[in-house]
PDB file of C-alpha atoms in Angstrom:
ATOM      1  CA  UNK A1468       3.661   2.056  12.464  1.00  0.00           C
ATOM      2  CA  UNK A1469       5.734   2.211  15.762  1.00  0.00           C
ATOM      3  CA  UNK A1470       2.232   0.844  17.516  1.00  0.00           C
ATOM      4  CA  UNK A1471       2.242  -2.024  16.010  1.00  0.00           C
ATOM      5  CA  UNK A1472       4.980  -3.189  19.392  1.00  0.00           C
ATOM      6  CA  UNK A1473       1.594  -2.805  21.858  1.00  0.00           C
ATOM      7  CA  UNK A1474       1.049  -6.512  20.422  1.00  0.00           C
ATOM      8  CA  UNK A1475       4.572  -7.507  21.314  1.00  0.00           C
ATOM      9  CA  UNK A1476       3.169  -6.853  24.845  1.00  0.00           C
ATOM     10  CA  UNK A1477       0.185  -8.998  24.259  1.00  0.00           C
ATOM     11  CA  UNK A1478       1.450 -11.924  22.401  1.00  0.00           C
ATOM     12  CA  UNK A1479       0.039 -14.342  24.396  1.00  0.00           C
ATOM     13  CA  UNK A1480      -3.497 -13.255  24.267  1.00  0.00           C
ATOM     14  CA  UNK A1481      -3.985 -12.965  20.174  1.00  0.00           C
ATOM     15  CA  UNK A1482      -4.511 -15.789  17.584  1.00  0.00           C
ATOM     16  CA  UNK A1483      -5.568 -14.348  14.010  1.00  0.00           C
ATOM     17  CA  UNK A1484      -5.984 -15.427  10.720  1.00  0.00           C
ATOM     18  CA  UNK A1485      -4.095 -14.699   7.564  1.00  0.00           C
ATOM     19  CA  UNK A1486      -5.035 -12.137   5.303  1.00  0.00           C
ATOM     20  CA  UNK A1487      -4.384 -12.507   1.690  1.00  0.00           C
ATOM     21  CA  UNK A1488      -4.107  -9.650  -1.316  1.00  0.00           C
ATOM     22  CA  UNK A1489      -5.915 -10.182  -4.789  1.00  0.00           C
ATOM     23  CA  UNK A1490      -4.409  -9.194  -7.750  1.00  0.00           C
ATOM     24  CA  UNK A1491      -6.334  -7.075 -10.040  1.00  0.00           C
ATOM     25  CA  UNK A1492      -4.930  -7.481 -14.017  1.00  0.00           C
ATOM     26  CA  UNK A1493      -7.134  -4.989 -15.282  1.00  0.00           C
ATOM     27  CA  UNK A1494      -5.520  -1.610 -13.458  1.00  0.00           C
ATOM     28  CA  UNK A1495      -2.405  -0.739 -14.546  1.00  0.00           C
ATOM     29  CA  UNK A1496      -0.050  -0.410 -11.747  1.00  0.00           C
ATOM     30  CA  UNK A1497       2.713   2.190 -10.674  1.00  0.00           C
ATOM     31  CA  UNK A1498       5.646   0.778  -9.494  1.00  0.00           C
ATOM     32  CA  UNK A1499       6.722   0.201  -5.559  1.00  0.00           C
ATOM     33  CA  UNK A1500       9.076   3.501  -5.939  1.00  0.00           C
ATOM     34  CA  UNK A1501       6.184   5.979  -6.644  1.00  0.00           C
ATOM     35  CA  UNK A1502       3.666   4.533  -4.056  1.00  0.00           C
ATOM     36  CA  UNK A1503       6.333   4.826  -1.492  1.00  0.00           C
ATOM     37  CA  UNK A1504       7.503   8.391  -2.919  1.00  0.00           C
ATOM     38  CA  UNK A1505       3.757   9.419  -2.579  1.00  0.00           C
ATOM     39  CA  UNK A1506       3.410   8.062   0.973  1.00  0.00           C
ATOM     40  CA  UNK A1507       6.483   9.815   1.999  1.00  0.00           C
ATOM     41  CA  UNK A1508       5.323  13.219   0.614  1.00  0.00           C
ATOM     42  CA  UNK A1509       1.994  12.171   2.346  1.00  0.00           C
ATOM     43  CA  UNK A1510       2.868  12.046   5.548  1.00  0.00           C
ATOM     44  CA  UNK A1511       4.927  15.232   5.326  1.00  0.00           C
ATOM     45  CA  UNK A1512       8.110  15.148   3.121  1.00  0.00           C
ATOM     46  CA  UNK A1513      11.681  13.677   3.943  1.00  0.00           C
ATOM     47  CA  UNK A1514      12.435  17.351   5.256  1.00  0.00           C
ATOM     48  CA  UNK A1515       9.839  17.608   7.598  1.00  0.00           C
ATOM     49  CA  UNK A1516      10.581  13.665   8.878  1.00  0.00           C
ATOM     50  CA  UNK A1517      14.172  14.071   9.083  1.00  0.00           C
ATOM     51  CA  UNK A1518      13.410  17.140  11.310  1.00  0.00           C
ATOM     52  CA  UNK A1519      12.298  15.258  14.168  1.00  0.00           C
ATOM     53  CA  UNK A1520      14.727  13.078  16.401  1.00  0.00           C
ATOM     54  CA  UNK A1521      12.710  12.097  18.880  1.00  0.00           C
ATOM     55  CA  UNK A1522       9.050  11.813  19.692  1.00  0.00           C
ATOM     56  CA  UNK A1523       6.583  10.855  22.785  1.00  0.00           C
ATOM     57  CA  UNK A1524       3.158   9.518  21.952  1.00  0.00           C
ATOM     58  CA  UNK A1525       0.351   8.891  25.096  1.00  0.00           C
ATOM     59  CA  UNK A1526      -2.460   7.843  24.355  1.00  0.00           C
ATOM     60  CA  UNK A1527      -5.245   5.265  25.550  1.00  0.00           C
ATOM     61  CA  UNK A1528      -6.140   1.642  24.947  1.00  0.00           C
ATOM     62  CA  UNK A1529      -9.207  -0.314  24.866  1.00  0.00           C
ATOM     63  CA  UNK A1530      -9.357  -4.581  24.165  1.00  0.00           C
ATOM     64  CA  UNK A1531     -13.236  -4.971  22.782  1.00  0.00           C
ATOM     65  CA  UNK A1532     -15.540  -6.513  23.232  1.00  0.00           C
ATOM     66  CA  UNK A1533     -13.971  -7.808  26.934  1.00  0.00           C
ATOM     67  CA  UNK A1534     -14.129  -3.730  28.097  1.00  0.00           C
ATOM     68  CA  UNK A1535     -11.017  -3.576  29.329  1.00  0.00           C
ATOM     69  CA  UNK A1536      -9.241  -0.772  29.407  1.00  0.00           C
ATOM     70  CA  UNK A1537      -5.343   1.626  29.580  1.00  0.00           C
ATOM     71  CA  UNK A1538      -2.738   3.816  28.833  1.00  0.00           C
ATOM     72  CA  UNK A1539       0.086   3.341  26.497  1.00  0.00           C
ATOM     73  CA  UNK A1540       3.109   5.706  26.621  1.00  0.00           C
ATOM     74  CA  UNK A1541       5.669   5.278  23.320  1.00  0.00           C
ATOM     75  CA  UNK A1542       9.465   7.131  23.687  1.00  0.00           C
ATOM     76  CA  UNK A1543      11.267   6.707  20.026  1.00  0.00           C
ATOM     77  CA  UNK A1544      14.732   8.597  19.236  1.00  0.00           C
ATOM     78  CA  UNK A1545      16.860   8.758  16.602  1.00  0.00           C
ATOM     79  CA  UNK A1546      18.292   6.260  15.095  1.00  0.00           C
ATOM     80  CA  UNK A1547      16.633   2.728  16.330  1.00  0.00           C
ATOM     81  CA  UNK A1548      15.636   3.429  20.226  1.00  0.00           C
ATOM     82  CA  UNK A1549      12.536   2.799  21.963  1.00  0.00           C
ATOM     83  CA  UNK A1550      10.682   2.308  25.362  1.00  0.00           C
ATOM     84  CA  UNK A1551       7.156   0.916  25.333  1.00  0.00           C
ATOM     85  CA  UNK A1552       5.011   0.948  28.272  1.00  0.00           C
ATOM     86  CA  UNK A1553       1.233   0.091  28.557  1.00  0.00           C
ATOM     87  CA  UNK A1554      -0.911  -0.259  31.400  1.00  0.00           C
ATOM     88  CA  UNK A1555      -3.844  -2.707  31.042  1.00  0.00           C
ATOM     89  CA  UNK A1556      -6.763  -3.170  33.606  1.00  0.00           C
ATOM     90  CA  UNK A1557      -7.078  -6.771  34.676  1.00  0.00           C
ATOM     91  CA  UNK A1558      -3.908  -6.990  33.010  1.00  0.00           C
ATOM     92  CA  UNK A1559      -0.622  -5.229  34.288  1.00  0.00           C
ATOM     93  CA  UNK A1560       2.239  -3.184  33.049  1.00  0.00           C
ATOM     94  CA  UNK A1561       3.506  -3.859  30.121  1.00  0.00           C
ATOM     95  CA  UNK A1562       7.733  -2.845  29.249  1.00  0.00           C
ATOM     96  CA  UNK A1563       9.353  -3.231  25.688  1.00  0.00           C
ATOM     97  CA  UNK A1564      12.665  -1.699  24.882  1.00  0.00           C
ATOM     98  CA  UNK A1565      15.598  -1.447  22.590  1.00  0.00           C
ATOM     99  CA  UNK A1566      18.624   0.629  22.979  1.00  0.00           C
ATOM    100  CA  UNK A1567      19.765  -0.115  19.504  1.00  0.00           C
ATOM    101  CA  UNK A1568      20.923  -3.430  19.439  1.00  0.00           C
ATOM    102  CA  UNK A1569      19.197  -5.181  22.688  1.00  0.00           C
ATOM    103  CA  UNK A1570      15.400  -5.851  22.688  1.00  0.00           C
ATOM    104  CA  UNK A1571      13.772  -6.810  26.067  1.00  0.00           C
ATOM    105  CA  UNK A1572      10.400  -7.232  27.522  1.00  0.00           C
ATOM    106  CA  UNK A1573       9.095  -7.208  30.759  1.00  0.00           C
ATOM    107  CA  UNK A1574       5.492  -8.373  31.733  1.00  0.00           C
ATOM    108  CA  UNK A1575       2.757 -10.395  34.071  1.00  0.00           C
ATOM    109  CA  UNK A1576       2.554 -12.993  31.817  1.00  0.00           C
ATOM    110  CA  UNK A1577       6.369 -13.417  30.796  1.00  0.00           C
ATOM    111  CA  UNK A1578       8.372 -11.812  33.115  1.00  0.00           C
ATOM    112  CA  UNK A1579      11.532 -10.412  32.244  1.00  0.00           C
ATOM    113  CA  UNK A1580      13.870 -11.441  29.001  1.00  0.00           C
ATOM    114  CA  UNK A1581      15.828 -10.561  26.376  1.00  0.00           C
ATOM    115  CA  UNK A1582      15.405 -11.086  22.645  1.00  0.00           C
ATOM    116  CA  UNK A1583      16.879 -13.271  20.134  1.00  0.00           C
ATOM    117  CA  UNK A1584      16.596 -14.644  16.900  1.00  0.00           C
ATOM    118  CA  UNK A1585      13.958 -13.573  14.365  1.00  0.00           C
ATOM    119  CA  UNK A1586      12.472 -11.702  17.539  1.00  0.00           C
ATOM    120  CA  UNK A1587      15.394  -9.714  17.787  1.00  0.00           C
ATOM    121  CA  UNK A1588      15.478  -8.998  13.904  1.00  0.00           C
ATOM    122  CA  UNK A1589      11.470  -7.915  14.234  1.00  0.00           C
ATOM    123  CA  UNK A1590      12.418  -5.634  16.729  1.00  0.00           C
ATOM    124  CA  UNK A1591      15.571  -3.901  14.838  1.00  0.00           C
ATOM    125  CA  UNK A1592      12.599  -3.804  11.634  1.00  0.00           C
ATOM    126  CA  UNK A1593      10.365  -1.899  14.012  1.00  0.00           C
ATOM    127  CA  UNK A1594      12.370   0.661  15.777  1.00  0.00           C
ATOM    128  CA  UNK A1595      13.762   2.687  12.702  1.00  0.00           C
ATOM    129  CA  UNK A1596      13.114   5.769  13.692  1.00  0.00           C
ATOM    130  CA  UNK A1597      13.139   7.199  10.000  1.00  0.00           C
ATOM    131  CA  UNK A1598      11.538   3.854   9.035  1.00  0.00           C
ATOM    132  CA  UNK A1599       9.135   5.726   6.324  1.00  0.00           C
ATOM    133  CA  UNK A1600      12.156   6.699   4.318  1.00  0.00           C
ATOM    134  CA  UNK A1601      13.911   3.195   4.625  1.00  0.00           C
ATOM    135  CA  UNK A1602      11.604   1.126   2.945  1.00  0.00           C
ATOM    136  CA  UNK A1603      13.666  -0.185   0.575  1.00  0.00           C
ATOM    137  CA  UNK A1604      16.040  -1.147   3.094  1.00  0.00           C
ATOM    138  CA  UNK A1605      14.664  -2.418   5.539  1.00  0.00           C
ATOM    139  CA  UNK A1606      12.631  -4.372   2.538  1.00  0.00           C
ATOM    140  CA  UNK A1607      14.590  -5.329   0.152  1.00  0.00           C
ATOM    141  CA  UNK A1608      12.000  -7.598  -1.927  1.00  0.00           C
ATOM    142  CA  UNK A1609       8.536  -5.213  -2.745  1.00  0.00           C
ATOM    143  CA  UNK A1610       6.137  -6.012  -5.571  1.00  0.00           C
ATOM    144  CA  UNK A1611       3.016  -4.174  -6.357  1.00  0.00           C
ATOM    145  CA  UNK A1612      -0.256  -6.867  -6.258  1.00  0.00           C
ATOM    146  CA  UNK A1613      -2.383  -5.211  -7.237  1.00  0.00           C
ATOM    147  CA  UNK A1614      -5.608  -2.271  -6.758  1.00  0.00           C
ATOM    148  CA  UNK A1615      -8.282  -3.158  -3.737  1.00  0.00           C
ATOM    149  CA  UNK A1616     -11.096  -1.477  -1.879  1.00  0.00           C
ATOM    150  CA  UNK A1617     -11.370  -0.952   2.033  1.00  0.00           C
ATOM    151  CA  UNK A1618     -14.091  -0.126   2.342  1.00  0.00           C
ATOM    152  CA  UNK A1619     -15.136   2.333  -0.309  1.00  0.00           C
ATOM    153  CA  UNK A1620     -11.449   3.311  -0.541  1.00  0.00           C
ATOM    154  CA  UNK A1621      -9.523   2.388  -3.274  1.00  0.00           C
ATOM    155  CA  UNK A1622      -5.776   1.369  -2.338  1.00  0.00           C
ATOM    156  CA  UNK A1623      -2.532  -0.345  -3.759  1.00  0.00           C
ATOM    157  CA  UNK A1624      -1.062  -3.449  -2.438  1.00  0.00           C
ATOM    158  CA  UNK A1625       1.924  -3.721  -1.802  1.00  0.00           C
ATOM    159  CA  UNK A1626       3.993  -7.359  -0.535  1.00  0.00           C
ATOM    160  CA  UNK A1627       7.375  -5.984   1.178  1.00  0.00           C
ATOM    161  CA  UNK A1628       9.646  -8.906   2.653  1.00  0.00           C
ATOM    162  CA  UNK A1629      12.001  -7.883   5.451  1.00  0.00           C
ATOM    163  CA  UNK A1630      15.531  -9.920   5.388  1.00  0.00           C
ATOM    164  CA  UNK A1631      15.357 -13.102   7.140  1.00  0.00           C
ATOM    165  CA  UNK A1632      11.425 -12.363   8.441  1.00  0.00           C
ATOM    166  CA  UNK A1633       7.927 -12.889   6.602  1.00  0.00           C
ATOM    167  CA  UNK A1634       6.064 -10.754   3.946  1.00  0.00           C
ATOM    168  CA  UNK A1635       4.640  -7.783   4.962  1.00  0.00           C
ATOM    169  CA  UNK A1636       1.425  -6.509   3.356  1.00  0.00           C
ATOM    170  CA  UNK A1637       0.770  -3.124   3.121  1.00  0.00           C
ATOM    171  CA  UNK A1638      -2.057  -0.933   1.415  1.00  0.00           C
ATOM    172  CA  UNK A1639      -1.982   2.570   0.565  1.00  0.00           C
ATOM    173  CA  UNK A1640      -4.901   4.831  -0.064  1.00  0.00           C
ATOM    174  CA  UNK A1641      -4.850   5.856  -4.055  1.00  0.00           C
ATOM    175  CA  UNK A1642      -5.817   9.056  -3.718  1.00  0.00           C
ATOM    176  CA  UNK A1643      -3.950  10.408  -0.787  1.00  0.00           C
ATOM    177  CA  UNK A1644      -1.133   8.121  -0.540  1.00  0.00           C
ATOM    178  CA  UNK A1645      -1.618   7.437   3.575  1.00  0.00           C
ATOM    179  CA  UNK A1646      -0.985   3.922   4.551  1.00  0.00           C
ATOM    180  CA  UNK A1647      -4.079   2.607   5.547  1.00  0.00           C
ATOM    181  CA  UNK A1648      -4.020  -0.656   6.619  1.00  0.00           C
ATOM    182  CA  UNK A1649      -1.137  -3.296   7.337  1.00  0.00           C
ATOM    183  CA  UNK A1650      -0.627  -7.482   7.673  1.00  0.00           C
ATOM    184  CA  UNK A1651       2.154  -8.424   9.406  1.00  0.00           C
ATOM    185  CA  UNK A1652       3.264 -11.968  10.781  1.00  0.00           C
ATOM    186  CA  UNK A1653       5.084 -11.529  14.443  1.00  0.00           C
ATOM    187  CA  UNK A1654       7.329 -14.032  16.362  1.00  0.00           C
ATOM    188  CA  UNK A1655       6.641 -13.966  19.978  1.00  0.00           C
ATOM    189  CA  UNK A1656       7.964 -16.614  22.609  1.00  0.00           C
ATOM    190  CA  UNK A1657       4.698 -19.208  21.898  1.00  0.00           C
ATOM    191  CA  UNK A1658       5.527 -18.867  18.146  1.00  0.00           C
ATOM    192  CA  UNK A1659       4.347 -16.478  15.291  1.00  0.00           C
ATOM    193  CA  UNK A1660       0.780 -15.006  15.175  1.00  0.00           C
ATOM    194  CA  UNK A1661      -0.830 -12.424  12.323  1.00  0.00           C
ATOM    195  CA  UNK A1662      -1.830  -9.119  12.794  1.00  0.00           C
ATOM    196  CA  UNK A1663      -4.044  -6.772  10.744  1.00  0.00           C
ATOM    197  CA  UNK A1664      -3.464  -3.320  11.966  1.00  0.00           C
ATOM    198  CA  UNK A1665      -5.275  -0.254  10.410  1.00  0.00           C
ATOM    199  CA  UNK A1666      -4.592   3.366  10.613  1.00  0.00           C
ATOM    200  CA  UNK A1667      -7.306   5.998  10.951  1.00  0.00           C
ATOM    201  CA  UNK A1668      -7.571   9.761  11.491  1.00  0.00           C
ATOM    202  CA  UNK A1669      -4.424  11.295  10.410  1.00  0.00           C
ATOM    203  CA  UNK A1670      -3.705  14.508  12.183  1.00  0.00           C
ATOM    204  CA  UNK A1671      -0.294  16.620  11.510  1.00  0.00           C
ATOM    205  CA  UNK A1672       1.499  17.435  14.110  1.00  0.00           C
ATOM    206  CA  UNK A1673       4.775  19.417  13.462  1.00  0.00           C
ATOM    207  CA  UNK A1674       4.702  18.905   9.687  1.00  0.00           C
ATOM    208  CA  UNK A1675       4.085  15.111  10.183  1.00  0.00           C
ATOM    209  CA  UNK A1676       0.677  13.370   9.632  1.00  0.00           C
ATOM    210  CA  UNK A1677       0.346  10.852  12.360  1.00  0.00           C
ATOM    211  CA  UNK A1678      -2.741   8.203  12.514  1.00  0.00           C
ATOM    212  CA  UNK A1679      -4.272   9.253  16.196  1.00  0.00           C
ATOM    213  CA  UNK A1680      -6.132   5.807  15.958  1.00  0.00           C
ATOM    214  CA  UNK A1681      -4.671   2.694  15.264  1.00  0.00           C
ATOM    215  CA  UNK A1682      -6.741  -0.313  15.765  1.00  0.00           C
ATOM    216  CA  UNK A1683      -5.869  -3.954  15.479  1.00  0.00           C
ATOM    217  CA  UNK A1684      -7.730  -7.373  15.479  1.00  0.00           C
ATOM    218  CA  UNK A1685      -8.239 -10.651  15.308  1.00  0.00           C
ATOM    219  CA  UNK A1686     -11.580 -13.168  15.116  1.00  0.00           C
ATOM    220  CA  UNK A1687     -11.868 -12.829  18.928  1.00  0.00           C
ATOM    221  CA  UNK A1688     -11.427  -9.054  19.920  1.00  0.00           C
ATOM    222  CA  UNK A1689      -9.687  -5.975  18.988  1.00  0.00           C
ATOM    223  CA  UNK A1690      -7.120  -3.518  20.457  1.00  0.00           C
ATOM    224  CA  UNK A1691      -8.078   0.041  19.876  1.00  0.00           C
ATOM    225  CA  UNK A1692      -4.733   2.607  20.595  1.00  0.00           C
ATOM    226  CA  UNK A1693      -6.251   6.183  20.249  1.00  0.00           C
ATOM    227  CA  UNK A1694      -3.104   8.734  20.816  1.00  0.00           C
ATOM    228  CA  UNK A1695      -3.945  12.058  23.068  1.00  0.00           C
ATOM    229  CA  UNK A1696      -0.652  13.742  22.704  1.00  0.00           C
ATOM    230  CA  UNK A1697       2.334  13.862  20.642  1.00  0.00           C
ATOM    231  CA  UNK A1698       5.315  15.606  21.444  1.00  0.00           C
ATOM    232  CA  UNK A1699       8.737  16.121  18.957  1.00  0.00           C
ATOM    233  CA  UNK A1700      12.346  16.804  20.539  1.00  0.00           C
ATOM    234  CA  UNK A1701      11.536  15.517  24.100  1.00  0.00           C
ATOM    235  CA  UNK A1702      14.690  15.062  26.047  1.00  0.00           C
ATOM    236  CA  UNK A1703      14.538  10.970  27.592  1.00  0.00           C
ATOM    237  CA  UNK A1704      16.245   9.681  30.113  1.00  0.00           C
ATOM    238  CA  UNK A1705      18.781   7.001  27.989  1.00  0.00           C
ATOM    239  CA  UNK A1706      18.456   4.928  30.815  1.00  0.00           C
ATOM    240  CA  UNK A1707      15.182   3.750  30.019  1.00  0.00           C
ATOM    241  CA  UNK A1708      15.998   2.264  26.294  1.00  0.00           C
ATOM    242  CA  UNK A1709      17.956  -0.437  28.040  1.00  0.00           C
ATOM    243  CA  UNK A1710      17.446  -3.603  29.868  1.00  0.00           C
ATOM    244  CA  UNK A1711      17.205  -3.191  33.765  1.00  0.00           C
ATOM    245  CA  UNK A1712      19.623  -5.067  35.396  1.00  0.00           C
TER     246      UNK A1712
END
C-alpha cells in the first residue's frame, strides 16, 4: 500500500474517474473481521509483520502510454516515518516525507511545502508502518458490499472510511486473501482526485508477501511501479524523514 504516495508526487498530472462496488445479495458474506484476519495471515502473519521495523523498497517507474520513464526509492520505519523519492524523465525529482507528525513535499511543479488539513490526515493514514494490522483503526467504519470478479478472480468488497477523509474501497482475492486492487480519493493542493491502484505479483521476502508491481491509472495513462529490491532492518539516516530547512 505504501506506493500508493508516488501519486502524492504527481498530483498535478492525474484526473480519474470514480469507481463504484456492486452489491451481490445472492453470496453470503463473511464479515469485515475475517477478510481482514485472512489478509493478515496472507501476507505473512502478525509475527512475521511485527518483525520488521524498517524497510527500503527501489524499484522502477514507467507513465504509459507517454514512455516516460524512473526510479522510485521508498524508506518506511517503525511507527509512522517515511521518505519518498522518485526520479521521472522529462519530469524531475520528486521528495515526500513525514517524520511522524510533519508531512512535506518537495517538487518541479510545487516546490517546497508543508502539509495541512485533510492532506496532513492522508498522510498520517498512509505512513503506518504496521498499517495491515490497524485496519480497524485507522478505519473505523468497514462494511462488506459485496462478492465481484477482476478479471476471472473472484474478490470481496470491502468500503473502509478513514476519520475525517473519504471511503476507501478495497477488494480482496477470495481464495487467497491478497488485496488485489484498491480506490482511494486523495487531496492534493488543486483539490481531490481518484485513484485505482492494483497489486500484482506477490513475492515474500523475509516472511512478508509484498506486490513487486503496483500499477495505477486513470482514463489518460497509467503509472507502472515495479520494485527490484527490498530490504528489512536498514539503518536510515533520521535526518531524511524531516522537512529541510
Amino acid at each position: 500500500m505504501k506506493l500508493n504516495i508516488l501519486f502524492l508526487l504527481i498530483n498535478s498530472l492525474i484526473f480519474t474517474y470514480p469507481v463504484f462496488a456492486q452489491k451481490d445479495e445472492k453470496v453470503k458474506l463473511p464479515n469485515v473481521e475475517t477478510i481482514i484476519k485472512k489478509y493478515v495471515e496472507a501476507v505473512g502473519g502478525k509475527k512475521a509483520i511485527e518483525k520488521q521495523s524498517s524497510r527500503l523498497i527501489k524499484g522502477t517507474l514507467e507513465m504509459a502510454p507517454m514512455g516516460l520513464k524512473g526510479t522510485v526509492e521508498i524508506s518506511t520505519a517503525a511507527p509512522n516515518k517515511s521518505y519518498t523519492k522518485s526520479n521521472i524523465a522529462g519530469i524531475g525529482e520528486l521528495i515526500e516525507g513525514f517524520d511522524g507528525k510533519t508531512g512535506w513535499s518537495n517538487n518541479p511543479i510545487q516546490g517546497s511545502r508543508e502539509k495541512k488539513g485533510d492532506e496532513l490526515l492522508q498522510t498520517q493514514l498512509l505512513n503506518d508502518f504496521f498499517r495491515d494490522l490497524h485496519f480497524e483503526k485507522l478505519y473505523p467504519q468497514m462494511e462488506v458490499k459485496g462478492v465481484e470478479k477482476l478479471g476471472e478472480t473472484v474478490v470481496y468488497v470491502v468500503i473502509a472510511t478513514p476519520a475525517g477523509l473519504a471511503p476507501e474501497i478495497f477488494y480482496f482475492d477470495k481464495q487467497t486473501g491478497l488485496l488485489l486492487r484498491q480506490d482511494s480519493t486523495y487531496v492534493s493542493p488543486e483539490g481531490t482526485f481518484n485513484l485505482q491502484t492494483t497489486y500484482e505479483d506477490y513475492r515474500e521476502v523475509d516472511g512478508i508477501k509484498i506486490a513487486f508491481k503496483v500499477k495505477a491509472k486513470n482514463p489518460q495513462f497509467e503509472i507502472i511501479t515495479t520494485i527490484t529490491e527490498v530490504k528489512h532492518g536498514f539503518k536510515f539516516d533520521e535526518t531524511i524523514f524531516s522537512q529541510p530547512k
